[in-house]
Amino acid sequence: MGSSDTVQGRDGLCFFGKVSATISHDVKNVLAIINEEAGLLQDLSLMAGQGMELDPERLVKLAKKIQNQVKRGDTIIKNMNKFAHSVDVPESEVDFYEMTSLVVALFTRMAASKCVTVVLKEGEMVAGKCDPFVAEMLIARCLEVSMDSAGKNHEIIVEVFTKNSERVISVHGLRLEVAENDLQAIEALSKNAGASLIVAPQDSLLEIIF
Amino acid sequence: MAEKVLLVDDEKEFVEGLAERMELRGMNVDTCTNPEKALDMVNGDSYDAIILDLQMPGVDGIEVLKHIKKNKPEMQVILLSGHATVEKGIEAMKLGAMDFVEKPADIDVLTEKIKKAQARKMVLVEKATEKKVKDIIEHKGW
């Protein structure tokens, strides 16, 4: 039996739903910008049809903005695809750096809504085995708890490295005590993920060890 | 009379694009990407319509709506959202929002709603002025 089976189904679904809702919101924003830029092109074309001079540079700028949004949308959908495939198998070889990078990207909107900046330090591949979905859920929940602890207008710094053959995801920047129920929730999740936790707000630190 | 509109959304490019299209349609548009600054703008100026994103960093659109309705009840708020939910829409309408539009918005639909907002605001302002005049007449011993 994989560790996914031990995760409460509802919690997993809630996590999947939360991430999907964020993604759909981001995609809607991309579409809204493309809609306005394309609409502006249409407005300018109609005005040009009535004799207004059309500035070619203006058109180039608008086209560039649309292309940028298409790129942004493509990145969001690639992340969505990676995330969706994380439920494919209950255990696989993963790169913890890449996985953390994905979770940070998926939670950018949540960080913005909490007015917290999340910085993932540059790092190298950190290979290991885990249940990808449960591990992502654990990293995400730890990030959420850390954002709440860091508080508005503060920064948290995430690092992924290997230490004594253990894979460590470390979050710096905690400022307040972590609420007891949050602590219990992430500890239960870490057990399901086969990981251990160090939560030390006095040292501004939270570490997930695989 | 040109409609005076405040457009509030944390997506800078969206705000710029939509504002330009609204200006091409003869409206006067102020923009803001910071909800806290938007509250200052609302307190300091008068708008026929406020187009407000529901989900922004720091302050929820619903909170901004509550603040506007408390301090400037005559101002008409049209909520805009990337992920419209029935519950949020109902909550917003109960709190006094004039309407709720899902992104990407159709500019013609939005323009219609802004015109309606301007008309509603004028009626409210006229009523308030009428009441003020009545109060003055009743309280002065002319």
mmCIF file of N, CA, C and O in Angstrom, chain A residues 78-126:
data_model
loop_
_atom_site.group_PDB
_atom_site.id
_atom_site.type_symbol
_atom_site.label_atom_id
_atom_site.label_comp_id
_atom_site.label_asym_id
_atom_site.label_seq_id
_atom_site.Cartn_x
_atom_site.Cartn_y
_atom_site.Cartn_z
ATOM 1 N N LYS A 78 1.854 24.382 -17.852
ATOM 2 C CA LYS A 78 2.894 23.347 -17.679
ATOM 3 C C LYS A 78 2.967 22.926 -16.207
ATOM 4 O O LYS A 78 3.069 21.736 -15.891
ATOM 5 N N ASN A 79 2.935 23.911 -15.312
ATOM 6 C CA ASN A 79 2.953 23.613 -13.877
ATOM 7 C C ASN A 79 1.734 22.794 -13.477
ATOM 8 O O ASN A 79 1.830 21.865 -12.669
ATOM 9 N N MET A 80 0.595 23.160 -14.036
ATOM 10 C CA MET A 80 -0.651 22.445 -13.740
ATOM 11 C C MET A 80 -0.520 20.978 -14.174
ATOM 12 O O MET A 80 -0.928 20.062 -13.463
ATOM 13 N N ASN A 81 0.084 20.785 -15.347
ATOM 14 C CA ASN A 81 0.268 19.434 -15.879
ATOM 15 C C ASN A 81 1.187 18.608 -14.984
ATOM 16 O O ASN A 81 0.886 17.458 -14.646
ATOM 17 N N LYS A 82 2.307 19.240 -14.552
ATOM 18 C CA LYS A 82 3.248 18.536 -13.654
ATOM 19 C C LYS A 82 2.530 18.148 -12.366
ATOM 20 O O LYS A 82 2.668 17.036 -11.872
ATOM 21 N N PHE A 83 1.775 19.091 -11.823
ATOM 22 C CA PHE A 83 1.069 18.862 -10.565
ATOM 23 C C PHE A 83 0.044 17.742 -10.733
ATOM 24 O O PHE A 83 -0.052 16.830 -9.893
ATOM 25 N N ALA A 84 -0.703 17.782 -11.824
ATOM 26 C CA ALA A 84 -1.741 16.767 -12.066
ATOM 27 C C ALA A 84 -1.123 15.377 -12.142
ATOM 28 O O ALA A 84 -1.701 14.391 -11.669
ATOM 29 N N HIS A 85 0.079 15.285 -12.733
ATOM 30 C CA HIS A 85 0.731 13.979 -12.870
ATOM 31 C C HIS A 85 1.366 13.481 -11.568
ATOM 32 O O HIS A 85 1.817 12.338 -11.502
ATOM 33 N N SER A 86 1.393 14.338 -10.558
ATOM 34 C CA SER A 86 2.018 13.896 -9.300
ATOM 35 C C SER A 86 1.178 12.825 -8.596
ATOM 36 O O SER A 86 1.653 12.180 -7.673
ATOM 37 N N VAL A 87 -0.070 12.621 -9.015
ATOM 38 C CA VAL A 87 -0.892 11.566 -8.391
ATOM 39 C C VAL A 87 -0.781 10.242 -9.139
ATOM 40 O O VAL A 87 -1.387 9.245 -8.746
ATOM 41 N N ASP A 88 0.011 10.225 -10.216
ATOM 42 C CA ASP A 88 0.083 9.027 -11.074
ATOM 43 C C ASP A 88 0.559 7.781 -10.328
ATOM 44 O O ASP A 88 0.008 6.705 -10.491
ATOM 45 N N VAL A 89 1.624 7.937 -9.534
ATOM 46 C CA VAL A 89 2.190 6.768 -8.835
ATOM 47 C C VAL A 89 2.380 7.076 -7.353
ATOM 48 O O VAL A 89 2.663 8.226 -6.985
ATOM 49 N N PRO A 90 2.212 6.055 -6.497
ATOM 50 C CA PRO A 90 2.353 6.297 -5.050
ATOM 51 C C PRO A 90 3.806 6.473 -4.604
ATOM 52 O O PRO A 90 4.062 6.970 -3.504
ATOM 53 N N GLU A 91 4.752 6.053 -5.447
ATOM 54 C CA GLU A 91 6.168 6.273 -5.095
ATOM 55 C C GLU A 91 6.995 6.397 -6.368
ATOM 56 O O GLU A 91 6.794 5.627 -7.315
ATOM 57 N N SER A 92 7.877 7.361 -6.383
ATOM 58 C CA SER A 92 8.777 7.468 -7.542
ATOM 59 C C SER A 92 10.023 8.257 -7.169
ATOM 60 O O SER A 92 10.074 8.919 -6.126
ATOM 61 N N GLU A 93 11.005 8.173 -8.060
ATOM 62 C CA GLU A 93 12.247 8.930 -7.886
ATOM 63 C C GLU A 93 11.950 10.378 -8.288
ATOM 64 O O GLU A 93 11.387 10.626 -9.353
ATOM 65 N N VAL A 94 12.250 11.316 -7.398
ATOM 66 C CA VAL A 94 11.958 12.726 -7.706
ATOM 67 C C VAL A 94 13.185 13.596 -7.464
ATOM 68 O O VAL A 94 14.135 13.175 -6.803
ATOM 69 N N ASP A 95 13.116 14.816 -7.997
ATOM 70 C CA ASP A 95 14.107 15.834 -7.671
ATOM 71 C C ASP A 95 13.412 16.787 -6.689
ATOM 72 O O ASP A 95 12.479 17.507 -7.085
ATOM 73 N N PHE A 96 13.839 16.778 -5.422
ATOM 74 C CA PHE A 96 13.172 17.592 -4.407
ATOM 75 C C PHE A 96 13.287 19.098 -4.693
ATOM 76 O O PHE A 96 12.408 19.868 -4.317
ATOM 77 N N TYR A 97 14.392 19.472 -5.376
ATOM 78 C CA TYR A 97 14.527 20.905 -5.711
ATOM 79 C C TYR A 97 13.441 21.307 -6.703
ATOM 80 O O TYR A 97 12.736 22.309 -6.524
ATOM 81 N N GLU A 98 13.283 20.455 -7.727
ATOM 82 C CA GLU A 98 12.286 20.747 -8.765
ATOM 83 C C GLU A 98 10.872 20.738 -8.169
ATOM 84 O O GLU A 98 10.029 21.592 -8.481
ATOM 85 N N MET A 99 10.644 19.765 -7.281
ATOM 86 C CA MET A 99 9.334 19.649 -6.647
ATOM 87 C C MET A 99 9.018 20.898 -5.794
ATOM 88 O O MET A 99 7.913 21.449 -5.846
ATOM 89 N N THR A 100 10.009 21.356 -5.022
ATOM 90 C CA THR A 100 9.815 22.545 -4.189
ATOM 91 C C THR A 100 9.577 23.771 -5.072
ATOM 92 O O THR A 100 8.712 24.611 -4.785
ATOM 93 N N SER A 101 10.330 23.825 -6.172
ATOM 94 C CA SER A 101 10.179 24.947 -7.098
ATOM 95 C C SER A 101 8.757 24.989 -7.667
ATOM 96 O O SER A 101 8.144 26.060 -7.794
ATOM 97 N N LEU A 102 8.208 23.812 -7.975
ATOM 98 C CA LEU A 102 6.832 23.728 -8.484
ATOM 99 C C LEU A 102 5.835 24.220 -7.426
ATOM 100 O O LEU A 102 4.947 25.033 -7.725
ATOM 101 N N VAL A 103 5.999 23.759 -6.198
ATOM 102 C CA VAL A 103 5.062 24.154 -5.134
ATOM 103 C C VAL A 103 5.141 25.667 -4.885
ATOM 104 O O VAL A 103 4.110 26.338 -4.735
ATOM 105 N N VAL A 104 6.370 26.205 -4.894
ATOM 106 C CA VAL A 104 6.531 27.654 -4.690
ATOM 107 C C VAL A 104 5.792 28.409 -5.808
ATOM 108 O O VAL A 104 5.061 29.376 -5.557
ATOM 109 N N ALA A 105 5.955 27.918 -7.058
ATOM 110 C CA ALA A 105 5.278 28.574 -8.197
ATOM 111 C C ALA A 105 3.758 28.497 -8.047
ATOM 112 O O ALA A 105 3.052 29.478 -8.283
ATOM 113 N N LEU A 106 3.266 27.327 -7.636
ATOM 114 C CA LEU A 106 1.817 27.150 -7.488
ATOM 115 C C LEU A 106 1.235 28.016 -6.370
ATOM 116 O O LEU A 106 0.062 28.373 -6.406
ATOM 117 N N PHE A 107 2.087 28.341 -5.386
ATOM 118 C CA PHE A 107 1.596 29.111 -4.243
ATOM 119 C C PHE A 107 1.987 30.593 -4.283
ATOM 120 O O PHE A 107 1.869 31.299 -3.287
ATOM 121 N N THR A 108 2.424 31.053 -5.451
ATOM 122 C CA THR A 108 2.799 32.465 -5.585
ATOM 123 C C THR A 108 1.611 33.378 -5.292
ATOM 124 O O THR A 108 1.733 34.399 -4.616
ATOM 125 N N ARG A 109 0.433 32.998 -5.820
ATOM 126 C CA ARG A 109 -0.756 33.826 -5.601
ATOM 127 C C ARG A 109 -1.137 33.883 -4.123
ATOM 128 O O ARG A 109 -1.501 34.929 -3.604
ATOM 129 N N MET A 110 -1.016 32.715 -3.472
ATOM 130 C CA MET A 110 -1.358 32.694 -2.044
ATOM 131 C C MET A 110 -0.386 33.584 -1.262
ATOM 132 O O MET A 110 -0.806 34.347 -0.375
ATOM 133 N N ALA A 111 0.908 33.510 -1.639
ATOM 134 C CA ALA A 111 1.909 34.351 -0.968
ATOM 135 C C ALA A 111 1.561 35.823 -1.175
ATOM 136 O O ALA A 111 1.606 36.616 -0.231
ATOM 137 N N ALA A 112 1.169 36.167 -2.410
ATOM 138 C CA ALA A 112 0.823 37.566 -2.707
ATOM 139 C C ALA A 112 -0.385 37.995 -1.879
ATOM 140 O O ALA A 112 -0.418 39.107 -1.349
ATOM 141 N N SER A 113 -1.362 37.092 -1.741
ATOM 142 C CA SER A 113 -2.559 37.481 -0.985
ATOM 143 C C SER A 113 -2.236 37.656 0.501
ATOM 144 O O SER A 113 -2.898 38.407 1.202
ATOM 145 N N LYS A 114 -1.200 36.962 0.984
ATOM 146 C CA LYS A 114 -0.781 37.130 2.379
ATOM 147 C C LYS A 114 0.294 38.212 2.503
ATOM 148 O O LYS A 114 0.824 38.432 3.597
ATOM 149 N N CYS A 115 0.663 38.849 1.370
ATOM 150 C CA CYS A 115 1.709 39.878 1.326
ATOM 151 C C CYS A 115 3.036 39.357 1.853
ATOM 152 O O CYS A 115 3.737 40.048 2.607
ATOM 153 N N VAL A 116 3.358 38.116 1.506
ATOM 154 C CA VAL A 116 4.636 37.518 1.908
ATOM 155 C C VAL A 116 5.426 37.181 0.636
ATOM 156 O O VAL A 116 4.856 36.724 -0.352
ATOM 157 N N THR A 117 6.730 37.449 0.668
ATOM 158 C CA THR A 117 7.566 37.109 -0.476
ATOM 159 C C THR A 117 8.262 35.773 -0.193
ATOM 160 O O THR A 117 8.853 35.605 0.867
ATOM 161 N N VAL A 118 8.159 34.852 -1.147
ATOM 162 C CA VAL A 118 8.821 33.555 -0.981
ATOM 163 C C VAL A 118 9.994 33.500 -1.969
ATOM 164 O O VAL A 118 9.814 33.665 -3.170
ATOM 165 N N VAL A 119 11.189 33.314 -1.436
ATOM 166 C CA VAL A 119 12.381 33.255 -2.282
ATOM 167 C C VAL A 119 12.950 31.838 -2.227
ATOM 168 O O VAL A 119 13.287 31.350 -1.140
ATOM 169 N N LEU A 120 13.041 31.199 -3.374
ATOM 170 C CA LEU A 120 13.679 29.877 -3.423
ATOM 171 C C LEU A 120 15.125 30.082 -3.845
ATOM 172 O O LEU A 120 15.408 30.559 -4.951
ATOM 173 N N LYS A 121 16.047 29.738 -2.941
ATOM 174 C CA LYS A 121 17.472 29.916 -3.242
ATOM 175 C C LYS A 121 17.886 28.969 -4.358
ATOM 176 O O LYS A 121 17.398 27.829 -4.422
ATOM 177 N N GLU A 122 18.795 29.427 -5.200
ATOM 178 C CA GLU A 122 19.269 28.560 -6.286
ATOM 179 C C GLU A 122 19.893 27.310 -5.708
ATOM 180 O O GLU A 122 20.563 27.359 -4.676
ATOM 181 N N GLY A 123 19.652 26.193 -6.355
ATOM 182 C CA GLY A 123 20.210 24.960 -5.835
ATOM 183 C C GLY A 123 20.362 23.926 -6.939
ATOM 184 O O GLY A 123 20.016 24.196 -8.096
ATOM 185 N N GLU A 124 20.860 22.773 -6.527
ATOM 186 C CA GLU A 124 21.072 21.714 -7.511
ATOM 187 C C GLU A 124 20.074 20.601 -7.271
ATOM 188 O O GLU A 124 19.344 20.597 -6.282
ATOM 189 N N MET A 125 20.132 19.611 -8.188
ATOM 190 C CA MET A 125 19.216 18.475 -8.080
ATOM 191 C C MET A 125 19.437 17.745 -6.745
ATOM 192 O O MET A 125 20.566 17.491 -6.341
ATOM 193 N N VAL A 126 18.320 17.463 -6.067
ATOM 194 C CA VAL A 126 18.386 16.680 -4.818
ATOM 195 C C VAL A 126 17.471 15.471 -5.024
ATOM 196 O O VAL A 126 16.256 15.570 -4.880
#
